[in-house]
Amino acid sequence: MTLIPISDAITLLVSNAPIYTNQLGGDGGWTSYIGLFSMALFFVMIFYGQRIQSRMMIRDVESSLHKLRFIKDEGRKTAIETLKEAGKPTVDISSRVDRCLDYFTIGPQSMDPAGIVAKLDHILEVRDQRLLDEVRLMAPQCDDVQLHNMENTLEAAMALTYLYKVVRHYYIQGKKTMSLYVIMQLQMVLPLVMKEAEAFSAALTAFSFGQPIGDSVGPLIAGKLMHGYEAHKVYKDCVVATVPFEGRTALVMKAEGPGGNVGKPGDAIEAVIEENEGKIAMLVMIDAGLKLEGETVGDIAEGVGSAIGGPGVDAFKIEEKLVKYKIPINAVIIKEDIGDAVAPMRKEIHDAADKAIERVRELVLERTKEGDTILIFGVGNSIGIGQ
Amino acid sequence: MTQSNQQQSSANKISLYLMFIVLIVLGLSIVTLFSAVYAYYILDEAIVAGFLIIIGAFALTLSGVVLYQTRRNAATLKNDAPKMMTIIECKNCGTKTTREFQRGDFVFKELDVCQKCSEQKQMITGVYKEIKETGKIYAI
């Protein structure tokens, strides 16, 4: 007997099917059982197909949920360890940290939207202050820089806890109702949620060690421009330095570092514009911008408008002032992924800082005259970036 | 046992359950392949052997893929801190060195006097992490 290849065996099977059916016992042989089994499977799939699909999706979500819980618990552990290490508390802070992780903020009522920005600003300010006070209580030995880093660490742990709880909520709801649509929605967004969770997990390490993150590229650029010149504090955790720049006077601003801090860019820009009685030839905002898939990390793009994230309070304040004094606004952004924005700064983003400065230089030379006063703001978290 | 270890073990329980199923499929696929050899040489049934080889090979590949994916998922569960680097520069002589990040490092932090020129203090000019792109690149 000689060996024949599988492809030949299949050809032989197809061309001589009736002969083999007879050889294997005809209609009553195992081929009939396969037919019967296929029919049964077909009917099972008609009635239970969706249920089977739901179960498979639930298992998929479950494995992600396990991973999410692991990341969340690691976050909690890191937060507690960092607070204990830097703050040297005299009592056990675990329960206090747990209380903070469940901390929530209720947005202002928007039925009558007039004045909502001021209300939101107030609520956010109270929230930040409350969190800072909590950290101060838990870590009494911390200096100001460490205090801000601890606050950021706690915020990252809070974000992870929230993500985990939301995913768990929909997972249990889906399991209870066995609704394909509830489970499907959760399964569809899960890759994005996991990406965000992994980014926050990386952020925890960066915050606890005081390392610059992707979002710190704005302050890094501003820091490079203002370094060597005297910087003084303006409104709430922001600094400004007067720098001679290509025959112009540049007022370079950033959040005060090296502690984890974004400052209040809206109020700070408002204050500086008012201080200069609106005589600002141009405002340049430099920030990290979200890249689209296919774009390269560290690419630089130019545009107009206030390049600033967050709930919109700062952008609103800046725009109000710009409209009042008719100040043109330009933006330079450094492209990065959502995961890179909160994770420790990548080399590509770090290297992009010098290229961005060149773009700002070109922008200033093309759009302003010698002797003008310009305002440059490096937006972002100043963690790990001095001035 | 710490809480994180408990979490890790609960995550591992899932993969153990999966591993059990995969091992059963793996065992069955090997049996199928042996049956194929038996059918071909002993029973002289080339077609049945062909069938069994296809089923066995398919099951073997499938269990291999699932096993590989499970191992990959388990690997991503580890929370590894990236290696951070600090760039130190002397503005006077231009000496540039790179070392591993140390707690307390930040950009624009002044360090000791430069050992090369002994004139100016060295300064940290950058802190970054170096990572290699591991994902698929879609060149469109």
XYZ file of C-alpha atoms in Angstrom:
527
model
C 0.000 0.000 0.000
C 1.299 3.486 -0.874
C 0.727 6.801 0.897
C -1.412 9.368 -0.948
C -1.513 13.151 -0.224
C -4.542 14.563 1.665
C -5.541 16.730 -1.328
C -5.732 13.612 -3.472
C -7.722 11.832 -0.779
C -10.282 14.649 -0.713
C -10.578 14.642 -4.540
C -11.059 10.895 -4.403
C -13.707 11.282 -1.700
C -15.702 13.871 -3.648
C -15.568 12.064 -6.974
C -16.404 8.635 -5.536
C -18.804 9.676 -2.780
C -21.622 7.199 -3.646
C -19.181 4.264 -3.793
C -17.734 5.064 -0.383
C -21.164 5.638 1.094
C -22.017 2.064 0.146
C -18.676 0.730 1.378
C -19.158 2.405 4.760
C -22.577 0.913 5.263
C -24.748 2.800 2.771
C -27.506 5.125 3.985
C -27.562 3.554 7.400
C -23.784 4.078 7.988
C -21.869 6.808 9.814
C -22.445 9.333 7.004
C -26.131 9.290 7.937
C -25.216 10.025 11.521
C -23.163 13.005 10.381
C -26.191 14.247 8.404
C -28.436 13.756 11.418
C -25.940 15.489 13.670
C -25.726 18.459 11.257
C -29.511 18.771 11.203
C -29.663 18.678 15.003
C -26.872 21.258 15.206
C -28.781 23.478 12.771
C -31.903 23.449 14.967
C -29.904 23.929 18.149
C -28.289 26.959 16.559
C -31.666 28.379 15.515
C -33.018 28.288 19.071
C -29.870 28.637 21.168
C -27.435 30.385 18.818
C -27.894 33.814 20.387
C -27.580 32.392 23.877
C -24.360 30.601 22.977
C -23.033 33.816 21.411
C -23.992 35.771 24.574
C -22.201 33.233 26.762
C -19.075 33.453 24.639
C -19.160 37.263 24.846
C -19.701 37.141 28.605
C -16.643 34.925 28.980
C -14.663 37.414 26.898
C -15.825 40.325 29.081
C -15.157 38.272 32.214
C -11.516 37.726 31.326
C -11.090 41.486 30.657
C -12.846 42.233 33.938
C -10.351 40.026 35.795
C -7.516 41.932 34.194
C -9.195 45.235 35.029
C -9.578 44.179 38.671
C -5.911 43.256 38.804
C -4.924 46.675 37.395
C -7.318 48.461 39.784
C -5.957 46.642 42.838
C -2.396 47.315 41.748
C -3.383 50.990 41.490
C -4.795 51.014 44.995
C -1.695 49.295 46.318
C 0.617 51.760 44.564
C -1.374 54.731 45.888
C -1.229 53.456 49.473
C 2.456 52.528 49.292
C 3.420 55.894 47.758
C 1.436 57.823 50.362
C 2.990 55.781 53.172
C 6.506 56.143 51.791
C 6.441 59.871 51.144
C 3.946 61.085 53.736
C 4.960 58.918 56.715
C 1.442 58.804 58.213
C 1.092 57.819 61.853
C -2.173 55.897 61.334
C -3.356 53.300 58.827
C -4.518 55.172 55.721
C -6.011 52.230 53.769
C -9.621 52.957 54.712
C -9.176 56.655 53.945
C -7.703 55.819 50.531
C -10.644 53.488 49.846
C -13.012 56.314 50.725
C -11.174 58.616 48.316
C -11.341 56.053 45.523
C -15.140 56.245 45.645
C -15.094 60.020 45.610
C -17.506 61.578 43.089
C -18.303 64.987 41.626
C -21.801 66.072 40.695
C -21.894 68.494 37.788
C -23.980 71.671 37.963
C -27.636 71.738 36.947
C -27.924 72.692 33.258
C -31.669 73.337 32.887
C -30.887 77.055 32.703
C -27.417 77.108 31.098
C -26.743 80.791 31.858
C -23.768 81.026 34.226
C -23.019 77.326 34.122
C -19.284 77.880 33.475
C -18.833 79.728 36.760
C -20.757 77.006 38.596
C -18.687 74.232 37.003
C -15.485 76.132 37.723
C -16.486 76.477 41.370
C -17.359 72.792 41.721
C -14.075 71.733 40.111
C -12.121 74.058 42.353
C -13.834 72.676 45.460
C -13.126 69.132 44.229
C -9.419 69.823 43.647
C -9.061 71.519 47.011
C -10.882 68.717 48.801
C -8.658 66.077 47.213
C -5.532 68.043 48.037
C -6.694 68.390 51.655
C -7.347 64.649 51.836
C -3.825 63.933 50.587
C -2.400 66.446 53.051
C -4.186 64.620 55.885
C -2.993 61.210 54.726
C 0.590 62.302 54.012
C 1.468 65.021 56.514
C 5.234 64.903 55.831
C 4.914 65.624 52.094
C 6.270 68.846 50.594
C 4.274 70.743 47.956
C 5.782 68.907 44.976
C 5.158 65.490 46.513
C 1.670 66.560 47.559
C 0.693 67.271 43.959
C 2.285 64.020 42.804
C 0.337 62.096 45.456
C -2.872 63.829 44.391
C -2.269 62.784 40.779
C -1.489 59.219 41.866
C -4.739 59.083 43.794
C -6.660 60.494 40.831
C -5.262 57.786 38.525
C -6.276 55.122 41.073
C -9.746 56.738 41.253
C -10.083 56.562 37.454
C -9.160 52.866 37.495
C -11.666 52.120 40.256
C -14.391 53.918 38.321
C -13.603 52.063 35.076
C -13.675 48.730 36.889
C -16.991 49.481 38.596
C -18.695 50.591 35.374
C -17.523 47.525 33.432
C -18.545 45.246 36.329
C -21.975 46.920 36.421
C -22.700 46.227 32.750
C -21.205 42.750 32.980
C -23.511 41.769 35.847
C -26.470 43.458 34.158
C -25.750 41.549 30.956
C -25.394 38.284 32.843
C -28.651 38.888 34.734
C -30.713 39.763 31.683
C -28.754 37.590 29.206
C -29.485 40.379 26.753
C -27.224 40.077 23.748
C -27.435 43.815 23.129
C -26.265 44.839 26.607
C -23.354 42.382 26.444
C -22.534 43.266 22.842
C -22.279 46.996 23.629
C -19.929 46.256 26.501
C -17.816 43.879 24.455
C -17.544 46.424 21.635
C -16.173 49.233 23.818
C -14.013 46.947 25.949
C -10.801 47.207 23.850
C -10.897 51.003 24.244
C -11.694 50.758 27.958
C -8.798 48.345 28.474
C -6.447 50.640 26.578
C -7.473 53.515 28.843
C -7.063 51.350 31.950
C -3.570 50.300 30.878
C -2.676 53.954 30.285
C -3.850 54.918 33.782
C -1.926 51.992 35.193
C 1.255 53.322 33.536
C 0.366 56.811 34.785
C 0.326 55.570 38.379
C 4.005 54.687 38.206
C 4.844 58.000 36.552
C 2.930 60.013 39.153
C 4.321 58.132 42.113
C 7.902 58.637 40.870
C 7.322 62.189 39.620
C 8.213 61.318 36.012
C 7.037 63.477 33.084
C 4.081 62.052 31.161
C 3.079 62.507 27.511
C 0.809 65.404 28.440
C 3.834 67.201 29.955
C 5.186 68.046 26.500
C 3.492 71.505 26.548
C 5.142 72.509 29.856
C 8.436 70.962 28.620
C 8.428 73.276 25.583
C 7.441 76.304 27.679
C 10.120 75.329 30.223
C 12.773 75.169 27.491
C 11.745 78.639 26.327
C 11.659 80.234 29.779
C 14.645 78.463 31.346
C 17.266 80.929 32.552
C 14.757 83.769 32.919
C 13.044 84.725 36.116
C 9.619 83.182 36.432
C 7.002 84.540 38.782
C 3.770 83.034 39.952
C 0.487 84.164 38.433
C -2.997 82.923 39.197
C -3.164 79.554 40.938
C -0.188 77.294 40.249
C 0.885 78.932 36.976
C 4.159 80.738 36.269
C 5.117 83.364 33.713
C 8.529 84.535 32.487
C 9.352 87.466 30.219
C 11.632 86.165 27.480
C 13.193 88.048 24.523
C 12.176 86.017 21.470
C 13.157 86.921 17.893
C 12.988 90.667 18.603
C 9.629 90.293 20.345
C 8.771 90.044 24.015
C 7.381 86.619 24.789
C 5.416 86.029 27.965
C 5.979 82.319 28.395
C 3.611 80.505 30.746
C 3.159 77.028 32.137
C 1.807 75.259 35.195
C 4.269 75.342 38.071
C 6.463 72.243 38.255
C 7.950 69.821 38.985
C 4.913 68.658 40.967
C 1.955 67.104 39.134
C -0.068 70.159 38.301
C -2.082 71.563 35.396
C -2.762 74.905 37.027
C -5.606 77.170 35.958
C -4.605 78.249 32.433
C -7.890 80.092 31.876
C -7.496 82.365 34.884
C -3.738 82.743 34.385
C -4.042 83.856 30.739
C -6.911 86.170 31.702
C -4.742 87.755 34.408
C -1.726 88.260 32.110
C -3.833 89.732 29.286
C -5.458 92.165 31.739
C -2.051 93.026 33.216
C -0.900 93.982 29.703
C -4.185 95.810 29.017
C -4.928 93.494 26.117
C -1.832 94.572 24.187
C -0.909 91.083 23.100
C -0.161 90.541 19.399
C -0.790 86.812 19.472
C -1.481 83.906 21.797
C 0.213 80.595 21.003
C -1.006 77.540 22.865
C 1.146 74.411 22.831
C -0.417 71.157 23.913
C -0.393 67.411 23.393
C -3.037 66.475 20.825
C -4.735 63.158 20.236
C -3.352 61.411 17.175
C -5.485 59.400 14.800
C -4.543 55.810 13.995
C -1.942 55.836 11.233
C -0.344 59.094 12.386
C 3.088 59.031 13.988
C 3.715 59.781 17.663
C 5.549 63.092 18.001
C 4.237 64.613 14.763
C 3.569 68.333 15.021
C 0.477 70.069 13.677
C -0.496 73.711 13.608
C -3.901 75.303 13.741
C -6.055 77.948 15.353
C -8.187 77.867 18.495
C -7.587 77.201 22.151
C -5.630 73.976 22.431
C -6.702 72.860 25.872
C -8.606 69.849 27.138
C -10.629 69.413 30.299
C -14.264 70.265 30.898
C -14.081 73.496 28.859
C -13.963 76.080 31.636
C -10.439 77.242 30.760
C -11.124 77.334 27.013
C -14.247 79.418 27.689
C -12.365 81.950 29.807
C -9.530 82.265 27.290
C -11.906 82.730 24.371
C -13.888 85.390 26.269
C -10.731 87.425 26.836
C -9.477 86.942 23.266
C -12.771 88.155 21.839
C -12.749 91.176 24.148
C -9.295 92.336 22.939
C -9.449 90.756 19.447
C -6.264 88.750 20.037
C -5.445 86.114 17.391
C -4.951 82.611 18.763
C -2.743 79.921 17.259
C -2.176 76.385 18.396
C 0.697 73.949 18.021
C 0.014 70.372 18.982
C 2.254 67.362 19.427
C 0.459 64.234 18.304
C 0.223 61.306 20.674
C -1.987 58.388 21.523
C -4.526 58.489 24.374
C -2.359 55.928 26.141
C 0.796 58.019 25.680
C -0.835 61.137 27.136
C -0.943 59.783 30.688
C 1.897 57.255 30.465
C 5.566 58.212 31.092
C 6.873 60.440 28.289
C 8.107 58.566 25.237
C 11.394 59.469 23.563
C 9.587 60.463 20.362
C 7.482 62.994 22.292
C 10.536 64.296 24.159
C 12.415 64.731 20.866
C 9.435 66.531 19.319
C 9.822 69.426 21.814
C 12.701 71.061 19.891
C 10.864 70.708 16.582
C 7.789 72.309 18.125
C 9.889 75.264 19.329
C 11.029 75.764 15.732
C 7.399 75.774 14.585
C 6.535 78.359 17.232
C 9.513 80.453 16.090
C 8.320 80.322 12.456
C 4.788 81.163 13.525
C 5.921 84.166 15.548
C 8.186 85.456 12.746
C 5.435 85.124 10.135
C 2.514 86.444 12.153
C 3.930 89.218 14.356
C 6.157 92.280 14.017
C 9.326 93.113 15.876
C 8.641 94.754 19.220
C 5.290 92.977 19.678
C 4.365 91.227 22.884
C 3.266 87.640 22.444
C 1.877 85.127 24.880
C 3.022 81.482 24.734
C 1.332 78.909 26.973
C 2.587 75.347 27.360
C -0.595 73.520 28.347
C -0.481 70.243 30.272
C 0.615 68.544 33.440
C 3.952 69.894 34.716
C 4.877 66.666 36.504
C 8.629 66.161 36.363
C 9.172 69.478 34.564
C 10.715 72.412 36.419
C 11.091 75.940 35.090
C -1.229 35.992 50.768
C -1.550 39.586 49.581
C -4.621 40.876 47.777
C -2.802 41.218 44.473
C -1.636 37.618 44.679
C -5.236 36.580 45.249
C -6.294 38.545 42.174
C -3.529 36.962 40.140
C -4.555 33.492 41.249
C -8.213 34.163 40.416
C -7.135 35.308 36.971
C -5.048 32.162 36.665
C -8.054 30.009 37.611
C -9.741 31.065 34.377
C -6.717 30.102 32.348
C -6.497 26.758 34.207
C -10.098 26.001 33.262
C -9.362 26.949 29.684
C -6.129 25.007 29.793
C -8.072 21.893 30.881
C -10.399 22.151 27.871
C -7.491 22.848 25.543
C -5.605 19.830 26.855
C -8.645 17.596 26.287
C -8.962 18.863 22.692
C -5.218 18.433 22.256
C -5.418 14.837 23.508
C -8.395 14.062 21.265
C -6.652 15.538 18.245
C -3.610 13.351 18.843
C -5.868 10.300 19.202
C -7.555 11.298 15.921
C -4.222 11.552 14.169
C -3.226 8.114 15.470
C -6.597 6.773 14.306
C -5.881 8.231 10.875
C -2.590 6.361 10.699
C -4.340 3.207 11.927
C -7.147 3.590 9.344
C -4.642 4.116 6.552
C -2.194 1.330 7.291
C -4.210 -1.319 9.099
C -7.784 -0.838 7.844
C -6.646 0.321 4.396
C -9.256 3.171 4.443
C -7.595 6.083 2.674
C -10.648 8.349 2.699
C -11.484 7.786 6.352
C -7.812 8.401 7.139
C -7.937 11.635 5.134
C -11.014 12.749 7.057
C -9.378 11.953 10.386
C -6.169 13.741 9.439
C -8.115 16.898 8.527
C -10.119 16.820 11.773
C -7.031 16.008 13.869
C -4.865 18.689 12.277
C -7.647 21.278 12.608
C -8.184 20.495 16.304
C -4.442 20.471 16.944
C -4.001 23.899 15.305
C -7.027 25.329 17.107
C -5.859 24.188 20.537
C -2.362 25.490 19.777
C -3.714 28.935 18.850
C -5.915 29.111 21.987
C -2.966 28.034 24.160
C -0.751 30.707 22.596
C -3.407 33.401 23.102
C -3.917 32.407 26.742
C -0.187 32.602 27.412
C -0.044 36.017 25.751
C -2.958 37.290 27.870
C -1.274 35.996 31.021
C 1.896 37.825 30.041
C 0.069 41.136 29.593
C -1.372 40.799 33.102
C 2.034 41.631 34.529
C 2.348 45.305 35.354
C 5.920 46.031 34.269
C 7.270 49.519 34.848
C 8.991 50.905 31.752
C 12.701 51.725 31.860
C 13.059 55.489 32.242
C 16.142 57.396 31.180
C 17.481 60.768 32.312
C 19.553 63.036 30.052
C 22.169 65.133 31.840
C 23.863 68.023 30.040
C 26.562 70.558 30.775
C 25.710 73.815 29.027
C 29.329 74.963 29.223
C 31.221 72.100 27.555
C 28.230 70.397 25.940
C 28.818 67.018 27.601
C 25.701 64.895 27.348
C 25.207 61.714 29.365
C 22.264 59.407 29.797
C 21.586 57.321 32.869
C 18.671 55.469 34.412
C 16.026 57.610 36.114
C 16.401 58.098 39.849
C 13.639 59.197 42.193
C 13.769 62.972 42.537
C 14.964 63.612 38.968
C 13.076 66.264 37.011
C 13.725 68.334 33.913
C 15.767 71.520 34.601
C 17.040 70.159 37.925
C 20.567 71.326 38.638
C 23.072 68.637 39.610
C 26.726 68.658 40.681
C 29.440 70.631 38.883
C 30.482 69.083 35.565
C 33.425 66.724 36.102
C 34.856 67.467 32.656
C 35.035 71.274 32.691
C 34.511 71.900 36.452
C 32.973 75.276 35.601
C 29.239 74.900 35.500
C 26.643 72.763 37.175
C 25.151 69.968 35.111
C 21.444 69.976 34.434
C 18.773 67.383 33.638
C 17.415 68.231 30.195
C 15.143 65.295 29.622
C 13.392 62.319 31.190
C 11.848 59.773 28.857
C 11.057 56.130 28.337
C 12.263 54.183 25.375
C 9.818 51.657 23.984
C 9.779 49.584 20.865
C 6.612 49.551 18.756
C 5.320 46.000 19.013
C 1.968 46.446 17.290
C 1.284 45.739 13.648
C 2.011 48.684 11.344
C -0.645 49.310 8.737
C 1.123 51.129 5.924
C -1.671 52.807 3.988
